[in-house]
Amino acid sequence: MQTKTRHLSHRLLRGVLLVAGGASLALGLLFLGLYRDQLLHERAEVSMQLNRMLQVTWENAMLKRDVDGLRDIVAKLGGLNGIRDVLILSPAGEVRFASDPDKLGQLMPTIAHMTTSGKPVTRFEAQVGGEVLRSINPVPNRAACTSCHGEIVANPVNGILVVDYDAAPIRESAMHSAILFMLAGTGVIALTLLTLWLMLRRHVIKPLAGLDAATRALANGDLMVRAQSANNDEIGRAAISFNSMAEQLSVQISLAEAQQQFLQTLLDGLPDGVRLIRVADKQVVLANHTFCQQVGQSAQTILKRPCYQYSYGRDEPCVPTLTVCPLMELKEVGDRLKASHYLKRPDGTVFHAEIHAVLVELDNGQGRERYIVESVRDLGQISQISHEQRLSELGLLAAGIAHEIHNPLGSVRLGVQGLVRELPAGHVTQDQIIEYMRLIDQEVDKCIAVTRRMLLLSRPPVSSLQLVVVNEALADTLMLLEFDAHAHGITQQIELPEQPLRLLTDEADIRMIFLNLIQNAHHAMDTGGALIARLLADDGDAVIEISDSGVGIPPDVLARIFDPFFSRRADGVTGTGLGLTIVKNFVERMGGTIRVDSTVGQGTLFRIRLPLAETALKRGA
């Protein structure tokens, strides 16, 4: 469900209006109360002054015993504007004098009770005719009055003067003034709020809105967005920090993408298929180009499906008892496994693959998780590449083979032509004919020997092992390359033991090893040099050394010469990069080792150790 967008400006405006309205109302009510109290105080002061005047008049009238004058004064005061009643009460609360004659003789004990403290009292009271402001002023007893009112101690109050003022004008005045004040205050507050709002909008809301828009754009993938702020305040510094963060994020993402592209390019350059499988759900999270070609599917398809679907055409995981599954077999990080599988392509065809798997634990950004790294090698393709490499190397011998066969054939031709020319004339004897035929037979043997060497090199590998005499294989290979050596000014020397050394292997493989190593030595001596091929027995092994006096191999190149498709020929010609890789594979398959020592400018030495046939049989037993 989509969340409704809330704007800070609206929230601020509502909050400011609510606070300002409440403050304005509270101030109005406070002012109304204060103004009412102020009016009440002022009226009380006026009442007290009037009461003191009436008190003086009353006292004088009482001393002169001018009751009628006092009554007349009370009546006149009661007729003044704003005064509703004037009353003079006895200390017991009986009305003795009143501007309203109807109230004479009434008892007001409540008023009498309010004057027991002897202090004046002013308050609003509700009456039938409307609310009044009643001023109650007790008139204290004096020495001059004791003759009529008794002792001061016994009778502290001679009477009570009560003046009722009409409260309506007071409240109207207070309300009118309060309304004016509230209007004025509202205007001031409105102006203040408007100024505050404009300042907030300019310096807070608008910059924050821009920062929010930049943040949203960055979250949506726009790495080039930047926040705009010219103010050197908190928001401006926040915008600068955001821009710095966005710049660093852009750099980090670019680096991550570059590293990911680098990793993918590196994986795509490998001759073997590679895939990364997440153990938790069996999903493939990474695959190189070679693997996609092996299974005949695109990377987008492979990365969306579990491994068993596109590898074996299954809808459910493989049965562990029927398939050696790395996901089931590998339990601890670092465990390795090698197995042979038959993988199925979408068109139904299958290919025999050799799988090397290892269990690793990686940090995926949300925690550590286990993965299976698989290297998938198409065995059929390897066999094809190996055979193609053989044919490629044999093609390089074409010139030497032509020379080796051409010379004997030339001699045969001369012998045949001589016989054809001399026989009809009867110029040759039977012994001469036999000598001619013997020479022709020798030259034919030479041609057969050359073709035999070629056949031994070019035939496909056999499944059964053979006893191979290494001395003959090494000597034959040097003879095949003799013409190439002579053409480049290279002298070839061979050192063989007196006793023949035998290996239990495939003869074509051992001859291909010699061919690649000797040809590499020739390449390193493009302007001439010396090649020494040495064979000796050592502790049950046959040791083959091929050394040259060529340009040597730099250390950085030396570490990679056995890598597939890595080619750095000294003569500058681009090679296939598979020759030494195949040599190493053949040697290791025979249970041997290969080492290389090289010094730039001095030459290179390849040393191979292979178990002799007797040693291999003992180890097998």
XYZ file of C-alpha atoms in Angstrom:
621
model
C 0.000 0.000 0.000
C 1.353 3.405 -0.984
C 2.195 5.673 1.957
C 0.730 9.169 1.828
C 3.438 11.822 1.541
C 3.602 14.228 4.462
C 5.107 17.670 3.876
C 7.160 19.332 6.575
C 5.848 22.736 5.490
C 2.256 21.695 6.214
C 3.165 20.270 9.575
C 5.130 23.377 10.518
C 2.294 25.645 9.376
C -0.296 23.701 11.353
C 1.952 23.624 14.403
C 2.745 27.351 14.230
C -0.923 28.264 13.730
C -2.001 26.015 16.585
C 0.624 27.361 18.967
C 0.058 30.980 17.888
C -3.730 30.655 18.115
C -3.506 29.066 21.544
C -1.044 31.683 22.709
C -3.235 34.486 21.356
C -6.317 33.056 23.075
C -4.444 32.543 26.330
C -3.028 36.066 26.222
C -6.494 37.480 25.461
C -8.035 35.626 28.375
C -5.158 36.638 30.628
C -5.469 40.261 29.560
C -9.227 40.158 30.014
C -8.779 38.873 33.557
C -6.021 41.342 34.332
C -7.983 44.201 32.832
C -11.097 43.176 34.737
C -9.108 43.047 37.955
C -7.569 46.391 37.107
C -11.029 47.932 36.542
C -12.296 46.312 39.680
C -9.347 47.732 41.577
C -9.861 51.180 40.103
C -13.594 51.121 40.856
C -12.827 49.902 44.318
C -10.437 52.818 44.787
C -13.103 55.245 43.531
C -15.661 53.533 45.752
C -13.351 53.793 48.722
C -12.787 57.500 48.078
C -16.538 57.995 47.745
C -17.104 55.915 50.839
C -14.604 58.004 52.782
C -16.359 61.116 51.587
C -19.725 59.664 52.601
C -18.192 58.500 55.830
C -17.010 61.979 56.626
C -20.381 63.378 55.628
C -22.102 60.703 57.677
C -19.951 61.339 60.713
C -20.523 65.069 60.487
C -24.235 64.546 60.049
C -24.311 62.164 63.008
C -22.335 64.518 65.188
C -24.668 67.341 64.224
C -27.572 64.901 64.406
C -28.576 66.005 60.917
C -30.395 62.829 59.912
C -32.404 64.482 57.178
C -29.272 65.868 55.550
C -27.699 62.439 55.610
C -30.820 60.915 54.077
C -30.798 63.587 51.402
C -27.135 62.930 50.608
C -27.775 59.193 50.304
C -30.715 59.792 47.979
C -28.734 62.148 45.768
C -25.780 59.750 45.574
C -28.120 56.929 44.587
C -29.334 59.003 41.659
C -25.838 59.484 40.188
C -25.046 57.798 36.843
C -23.473 54.374 37.318
C -24.603 54.016 40.983
C -27.529 51.731 41.509
C -27.924 51.823 45.306
C -26.391 53.508 48.359
C -27.098 51.867 51.717
C -26.089 52.597 55.298
C -26.458 49.578 57.559
C -26.268 49.183 61.282
C -23.514 46.957 62.666
C -26.129 44.161 62.818
C -26.909 44.531 59.096
C -30.224 46.505 59.246
C -30.695 49.100 56.501
C -30.965 52.503 58.190
C -30.528 54.739 55.157
C -31.102 53.852 51.477
C -31.339 55.620 48.166
C -34.196 53.225 47.475
C -36.761 53.736 50.270
C -38.165 50.230 49.723
C -35.014 48.734 51.192
C -35.243 50.589 54.531
C -35.487 48.209 57.444
C -34.202 45.151 55.498
C -31.703 42.918 57.242
C -28.406 42.014 55.477
C -26.569 39.793 57.963
C -24.225 38.501 55.268
C -22.843 41.994 54.723
C -22.514 42.478 58.462
C -20.578 39.204 58.685
C -18.214 40.313 55.916
C -17.162 43.407 57.893
C -16.114 41.648 61.074
C -12.478 42.163 60.065
C -13.059 45.908 59.770
C -11.579 45.995 56.252
C -13.392 47.261 53.136
C -14.642 44.634 50.630
C -15.331 45.100 46.907
C -16.785 42.375 44.704
C -19.179 41.585 41.860
C -22.598 40.277 42.863
C -25.551 39.088 40.831
C -28.889 40.751 41.654
C -32.366 40.790 40.176
C -31.746 43.934 38.198
C -28.390 42.773 36.939
C -24.863 42.319 38.163
C -23.426 45.053 40.406
C -20.011 45.938 41.772
C -20.684 46.137 45.499
C -18.366 48.210 47.699
C -18.725 47.485 51.413
C -16.965 49.908 53.770
C -17.334 49.549 57.569
C -17.312 52.921 59.414
C -15.202 52.533 62.556
C -16.321 53.856 65.958
C -14.500 56.964 67.168
C -14.126 58.663 70.471
C -16.539 61.402 69.457
C -19.177 58.797 68.732
C -18.945 56.776 71.943
C -21.710 58.770 73.573
C -24.188 57.303 71.115
C -22.539 54.010 70.009
C -20.834 52.981 73.213
C -17.230 52.054 73.879
C -14.933 51.370 70.942
C -13.827 48.015 72.279
C -17.390 46.729 72.569
C -18.663 48.420 69.410
C -15.774 48.842 66.935
C -18.086 49.633 64.000
C -20.702 52.407 63.971
C -22.260 51.264 60.704
C -21.679 49.872 57.228
C -21.672 51.945 54.067
C -22.703 49.922 50.963
C -22.512 51.333 47.446
C -23.747 49.227 44.452
C -22.242 50.263 41.111
C -23.773 49.045 37.846
C -21.384 46.272 36.614
C -22.564 46.220 32.998
C -20.581 49.293 31.885
C -17.515 47.908 33.678
C -17.718 44.537 31.917
C -18.520 46.170 28.575
C -15.519 48.405 28.946
C -13.335 45.477 29.906
C -14.627 43.343 27.030
C -14.235 46.150 24.520
C -10.682 46.803 25.636
C -9.896 43.056 25.622
C -11.240 42.661 22.088
C -9.180 45.590 20.885
C -6.136 44.163 22.593
C -6.767 40.711 21.123
C -7.200 42.195 17.645
C -3.998 44.166 18.028
C -2.220 41.118 19.447
C -3.585 38.917 16.662
C -2.289 41.378 14.094
C 1.136 41.434 15.713
C 1.173 37.641 15.998
C -0.020 37.262 12.399
C 2.754 39.551 11.187
C 5.243 37.685 13.333
C 3.973 34.341 12.050
C 4.127 35.508 8.454
C 7.693 36.690 8.910
C 8.590 33.477 10.721
C 6.908 31.387 8.021
C 8.714 33.176 5.201
C 12.031 32.766 6.997
C 11.328 29.073 7.694
C 10.292 28.514 4.105
C 13.352 30.222 2.722
C 16.017 29.028 5.143
C 14.633 25.675 6.342
C 11.801 24.177 4.292
C 13.104 24.974 0.808
C 16.690 23.758 1.498
C 15.309 20.645 3.218
C 13.005 20.014 0.248
C 16.005 20.210 -2.076
C 17.998 17.898 0.175
C 15.049 15.480 0.298
C 14.719 15.503 -3.510
C 18.455 14.836 -3.871
C 18.232 11.983 -1.356
C 15.326 10.401 -3.232
C 17.149 10.713 -6.547
C 20.257 9.106 -5.032
C 18.139 6.288 -3.601
C 16.689 5.722 -7.108
C 20.176 5.273 -8.550
C 21.078 8.778 -9.790
C 24.698 8.913 -8.612
C 25.298 12.323 -10.249
C 22.683 14.205 -8.186
C 23.971 16.833 -5.756
C 22.194 18.998 -3.158
C 22.223 22.774 -3.723
C 22.714 25.097 -0.725
C 24.467 28.448 -0.494
C 23.918 28.915 3.246
C 26.679 28.232 5.735
C 24.322 26.913 8.400
C 23.392 23.472 9.698
C 21.323 22.655 6.595
C 24.052 23.961 4.308
C 26.644 21.835 6.067
C 24.254 18.883 5.879
C 24.012 19.455 2.094
C 27.817 19.562 1.853
C 28.029 16.334 3.862
C 25.386 14.769 1.591
C 27.337 15.758 -1.519
C 30.524 14.318 -0.018
C 28.671 11.104 0.850
C 27.164 10.927 -2.646
C 30.603 11.423 -4.198
C 32.152 8.705 -2.050
C 29.190 6.420 -2.738
C 29.554 7.023 -6.466
C 33.264 6.222 -6.273
C 32.662 3.087 -4.203
C 29.889 1.860 -6.505
C 32.078 2.535 -9.543
C 34.914 0.616 -7.903
C 32.550 -2.231 -6.996
C 31.204 -2.350 -10.548
C 34.727 -2.221 -11.944
C 35.835 -5.013 -9.628
C 32.781 -7.051 -10.539
C 33.449 -6.462 -14.234
C 37.111 -7.302 -13.685
C 36.154 -10.534 -11.927
C 33.655 -11.430 -14.654
C 36.186 -10.649 -17.393
C 38.791 -12.725 -15.582
C 36.394 -15.633 -15.220
C 35.275 -15.299 -18.845
C 38.907 -15.616 -19.930
C 39.331 -18.994 -18.257
C 39.233 -22.016 -20.584
C 37.211 -24.010 -18.038
C 33.639 -23.321 -17.012
C 33.186 -21.734 -13.568
C 30.021 -21.308 -11.538
C 29.267 -20.205 -7.971
C 26.352 -21.987 -6.240
C 24.696 -20.758 -3.036
C 24.354 -23.738 -0.710
C 21.191 -22.502 1.046
C 18.909 -22.564 -2.014
C 21.135 -24.186 -4.697
C 20.859 -21.016 -6.821
C 23.694 -20.115 -9.204
C 24.869 -16.567 -8.454
C 27.836 -16.380 -10.845
C 28.848 -18.118 -14.066
C 31.512 -17.383 -16.667
C 31.193 -17.312 -20.456
C 32.796 -20.727 -20.933
C 30.279 -22.417 -18.658
C 27.390 -20.748 -20.503
C 28.791 -22.141 -23.752
C 29.219 -25.581 -22.198
C 25.578 -25.840 -21.112
C 24.245 -23.935 -24.153
C 22.344 -21.274 -22.180
C 22.647 -17.561 -21.476
C 23.900 -16.172 -18.184
C 20.497 -14.531 -17.531
C 18.817 -17.940 -17.721
C 21.425 -19.685 -15.597
C 21.398 -17.108 -12.800
C 17.627 -17.431 -12.348
C 17.483 -21.191 -11.856
C 18.890 -23.784 -9.433
C 21.889 -25.803 -10.558
C 20.050 -29.091 -11.085
C 17.582 -27.632 -13.605
C 19.909 -26.450 -16.355
C 22.731 -28.924 -15.599
C 20.701 -32.121 -15.498
C 17.247 -31.126 -16.766
C 15.618 -32.014 -13.432
C 12.698 -30.366 -11.654
C 13.886 -31.618 -8.271
C 17.339 -31.768 -6.634
C 19.613 -34.634 -7.637
C 19.417 -37.892 -5.690
C 22.607 -37.955 -3.537
C 22.891 -41.736 -3.813
C 23.006 -41.561 -7.615
C 25.156 -38.460 -8.158
C 28.293 -37.194 -6.457
C 26.835 -33.786 -5.520
C 29.296 -31.245 -4.051
C 26.401 -29.577 -2.200
C 25.873 -32.800 -0.253
C 29.432 -34.115 -0.025
C 31.294 -30.984 1.106
C 30.638 -30.243 4.793
C 33.497 -28.073 6.064
C 34.837 -24.824 4.613
C 37.859 -25.620 2.466
C 36.769 -29.182 1.621
C 37.485 -30.127 -2.002
C 36.016 -32.680 -4.367
C 36.740 -34.010 -7.836
C 34.066 -35.890 -9.752
C 32.927 -36.772 -13.275
C 29.428 -35.758 -14.367
C 27.400 -35.932 -17.551
C 25.774 -32.495 -18.011
C 22.717 -32.067 -20.220
C 22.089 -29.220 -22.646
C 18.620 -27.852 -23.584
C 18.758 -29.693 -26.937
C 19.116 -33.018 -25.114
C 22.804 -33.550 -25.871
C 25.160 -34.365 -23.014
C 28.871 -33.862 -22.479
C 31.304 -35.562 -20.136
C 32.669 -33.045 -17.614
C 35.291 -33.192 -14.914
C 34.195 -31.071 -11.938
C 36.516 -29.652 -9.280
C 34.518 -28.177 -6.366
C 35.450 -26.402 -3.134
C 33.266 -25.148 -0.267
C 33.873 -21.497 0.688
C 32.240 -19.011 3.042
C 31.769 -15.458 1.780
C 30.325 -12.223 3.126
C 27.400 -11.227 0.881
C 26.796 -7.858 2.620
C 24.078 -9.248 4.898
C 26.148 -11.850 6.681
C 28.380 -14.801 5.911
C 26.990 -17.506 3.662
C 28.332 -20.728 2.192
C 28.938 -21.256 -1.529
C 30.245 -24.004 -3.786
C 32.835 -22.940 -6.375
C 32.858 -25.378 -9.301
C 35.360 -25.619 -12.133
C 33.817 -27.570 -15.014
C 36.152 -29.015 -17.625
C 34.712 -30.448 -20.836
C 36.724 -33.651 -21.257
C 35.672 -34.030 -24.882
C 36.887 -30.532 -25.673
C 40.205 -31.162 -23.916
C 40.742 -34.289 -25.995
C 39.943 -32.349 -29.144
C 42.284 -29.489 -28.217
C 45.058 -31.936 -27.414
C 44.668 -33.645 -30.772
C 44.482 -30.311 -32.609
C 47.647 -29.230 -30.821
C 49.354 -32.394 -32.042
C 48.298 -31.677 -35.624
C 49.388 -28.046 -35.268
C 52.856 -29.043 -34.060
C 53.135 -31.636 -36.811
C 52.266 -28.982 -39.372
C 55.285 -26.993 -38.206
C 57.474 -30.009 -39.175
C 56.300 -29.958 -42.778
C 59.424 -28.271 -44.151
C 61.784 -30.589 -42.269
C 59.812 -33.666 -43.285
C 59.842 -32.544 -46.924
C 63.634 -32.164 -46.791
C 64.140 -35.528 -45.063
C 62.071 -37.311 -47.701
C 63.239 -35.215 -50.670
C 66.907 -36.216 -50.482
C 66.324 -39.999 -50.367
C 63.747 -39.724 -53.127
C 66.253 -37.769 -55.197
C 68.792 -40.557 -54.788
C 66.181 -43.165 -55.721
C 65.284 -41.180 -58.810
C 68.948 -40.930 -59.906
C 69.399 -44.681 -59.444
C 66.253 -45.511 -61.412
C 67.185 -43.091 -64.203
C 70.682 -44.637 -64.392
C 69.240 -48.113 -64.728
C 66.755 -46.996 -67.355
C 69.542 -45.345 -69.323
C 72.188 -48.049 -69.033
C 70.170 -51.276 -69.205
C 69.037 -50.984 -72.854
C 72.628 -50.384 -73.953
C 73.881 -53.332 -71.920
C 76.508 -51.171 -70.236
C 75.774 -52.469 -66.694
C 76.539 -55.773 -65.180
C 74.401 -57.817 -62.846
C 76.530 -56.782 -59.870
C 76.063 -53.115 -60.770
C 72.291 -53.619 -60.989
C 72.290 -55.253 -57.548
C 74.325 -52.301 -56.170
C 71.836 -49.841 -57.685
C 68.926 -51.721 -56.153
C 70.677 -51.889 -52.748
C 71.197 -48.071 -52.771
C 67.549 -47.541 -53.767
C 66.417 -49.830 -50.961
C 68.507 -47.890 -48.419
C 67.014 -44.568 -49.516
C 63.491 -46.040 -49.343
C 64.253 -47.194 -45.784
C 65.150 -43.615 -44.920
C 61.775 -42.388 -46.220
C 59.960 -45.125 -44.314
C 61.823 -44.174 -41.130
C 60.740 -40.554 -41.503
C 57.124 -41.501 -42.100
C 57.250 -43.886 -39.136
C 58.371 -41.081 -36.866
C 55.588 -38.894 -38.178
C 53.000 -41.620 -37.660
C 54.164 -42.158 -34.090
C 53.697 -38.455 -33.396
C 50.429 -37.924 -35.215
C 48.347 -40.921 -34.149
C 45.715 -40.350 -31.425
C 46.479 -41.539 -27.887
C 45.695 -45.168 -27.153
C 43.837 -46.398 -24.114
C 46.383 -49.124 -23.240
C 49.901 -48.351 -22.005
C 52.979 -49.453 -23.936
C 56.640 -50.062 -23.253
C 58.386 -47.136 -24.905
C 62.145 -46.875 -25.339
C 62.892 -43.269 -24.440
C 66.291 -43.291 -26.168
C 64.703 -43.958 -29.564
C 61.858 -41.467 -29.068
C 64.286 -38.666 -28.147
C 66.679 -39.469 -31.005
C 63.831 -39.684 -33.553
C 62.441 -36.305 -32.495
C 65.840 -34.634 -32.829
C 66.215 -36.126 -36.300
C 62.782 -34.781 -37.348
C 63.835 -31.291 -36.257
C 67.355 -31.471 -37.701
C 66.422 -29.519 -40.819
C 64.725 -26.773 -38.736
C 67.826 -26.594 -36.508
C 70.159 -26.322 -39.522
C 67.972 -23.578 -41.040
C 68.329 -21.458 -37.860
C 72.001 -22.127 -37.241
C 71.347 -24.387 -34.254
C 73.569 -27.310 -33.364
C 71.788 -30.256 -31.755
C 73.594 -32.605 -29.380
C 72.193 -35.745 -27.740
C 73.590 -37.595 -24.718
C 72.125 -41.089 -24.186
C 72.925 -43.803 -21.655
C 74.375 -47.087 -22.838
C 71.376 -49.064 -21.682
C 67.952 -48.211 -23.155
C 65.468 -46.654 -20.725
C 61.876 -47.818 -20.972
C 58.677 -46.102 -19.862
C 55.199 -47.547 -19.411
C 53.170 -44.907 -21.264
C 51.724 -43.878 -24.612
C 54.496 -43.447 -27.201
C 52.711 -40.602 -28.974
C 52.505 -38.640 -25.699
C 56.216 -38.930 -24.878
C 57.192 -37.994 -28.424
C 54.841 -34.978 -28.288
C 56.549 -33.881 -25.040
C 59.960 -33.989 -26.716
C 58.656 -32.248 -29.831
C 57.200 -29.295 -27.864
C 60.272 -28.817 -25.669
C 62.752 -28.995 -28.569
C 60.662 -26.653 -30.716
C 60.478 -24.169 -27.805
C 64.260 -24.340 -27.548
C 64.541 -23.581 -31.286
C 62.216 -20.579 -30.857
C 64.471 -19.232 -28.087
C 67.509 -19.380 -30.430
C 66.174 -17.613 -33.490
C 69.666 -16.353 -34.411
C 71.453 -19.639 -33.680
C 72.775 -21.486 -30.667
C 73.320 -24.889 -29.107
C 70.757 -27.422 -27.920
C 71.640 -30.347 -25.667
C 69.206 -33.228 -25.105
C 70.336 -35.412 -22.225
C 68.811 -38.675 -20.951
C 69.892 -40.520 -17.815
C 68.575 -42.865 -15.137
C 68.360 -41.715 -11.512
C 66.859 -43.630 -8.572
C 64.259 -45.512 -10.606
C 63.348 -42.523 -12.765
C 64.201 -41.441 -16.282
C 65.542 -37.881 -16.229
C 65.209 -35.924 -19.490
C 66.940 -32.552 -19.790
C 66.444 -30.177 -22.714
C 68.732 -27.134 -22.472
C 69.330 -24.258 -24.858
C 71.585 -21.220 -25.061
C 68.737 -18.895 -26.024
C 67.429 -15.574 -24.718
C 66.041 -17.023 -21.453
C 62.681 -16.394 -19.797
C 61.977 -13.328 -17.555
C 60.867 -14.206 -13.999
C 57.387 -12.682 -14.425
C 56.808 -14.791 -17.554
C 58.432 -17.913 -16.075
C 55.679 -18.189 -13.447
C 52.987 -18.435 -16.156
C 54.489 -20.511 -18.950
C 52.347 -23.549 -18.067
C 49.086 -21.522 -17.975
C 46.604 -22.349 -20.747
C 46.629 -19.937 -23.715
C 49.633 -18.012 -22.372
C 52.089 -17.417 -25.206
C 55.351 -15.396 -25.128
C 57.521 -16.866 -27.905
C 61.017 -15.412 -28.086
C 60.918 -15.203 -31.914
C 57.898 -12.855 -31.733
C 55.527 -15.269 -33.469
C 52.104 -15.643 -31.844
C 51.633 -19.199 -30.548
C 48.621 -21.139 -29.356
C 49.652 -21.015 -25.704
C 48.833 -24.718 -25.257
C 52.146 -26.472 -25.952
C 53.655 -26.343 -22.445
C 50.215 -26.807 -20.871
C 49.832 -30.112 -22.718
C 53.422 -31.090 -21.828
C 52.731 -30.519 -18.124
C 49.439 -32.441 -18.295
C 51.109 -35.382 -20.073
C 53.984 -35.459 -17.562
C 51.683 -35.351 -14.537
C 49.414 -37.995 -16.077
C 52.476 -40.260 -16.378
C 53.187 -39.722 -12.676
C 56.171 -37.460 -13.302
C 57.300 -33.898 -12.609
C 58.627 -31.057 -14.740
C 60.854 -28.175 -13.652
C 62.308 -25.224 -15.502
C 65.323 -23.033 -14.711
C 66.098 -20.016 -16.834
C 68.474 -17.059 -16.847
C 67.775 -14.115 -19.111
C 70.463 -13.874 -21.782
C 71.975 -17.291 -20.973
C 69.367 -19.925 -21.705
C 66.769 -22.305 -20.297
C 66.776 -25.846 -18.918
C 63.691 -28.084 -18.760
C 64.088 -31.151 -16.508
C 61.511 -33.962 -16.538
C 61.435 -36.939 -14.194
C 59.315 -39.933 -15.241
C 59.112 -43.289 -13.458
C 60.772 -46.083 -15.416
C 58.587 -49.001 -16.414
C 60.031 -51.176 -13.641
C 59.364 -48.472 -11.037
C 55.821 -47.841 -12.301
C 55.018 -51.580 -12.104
C 56.339 -51.766 -8.539
C 54.307 -48.745 -7.471
C 51.197 -50.157 -9.129
C 51.645 -53.437 -7.349
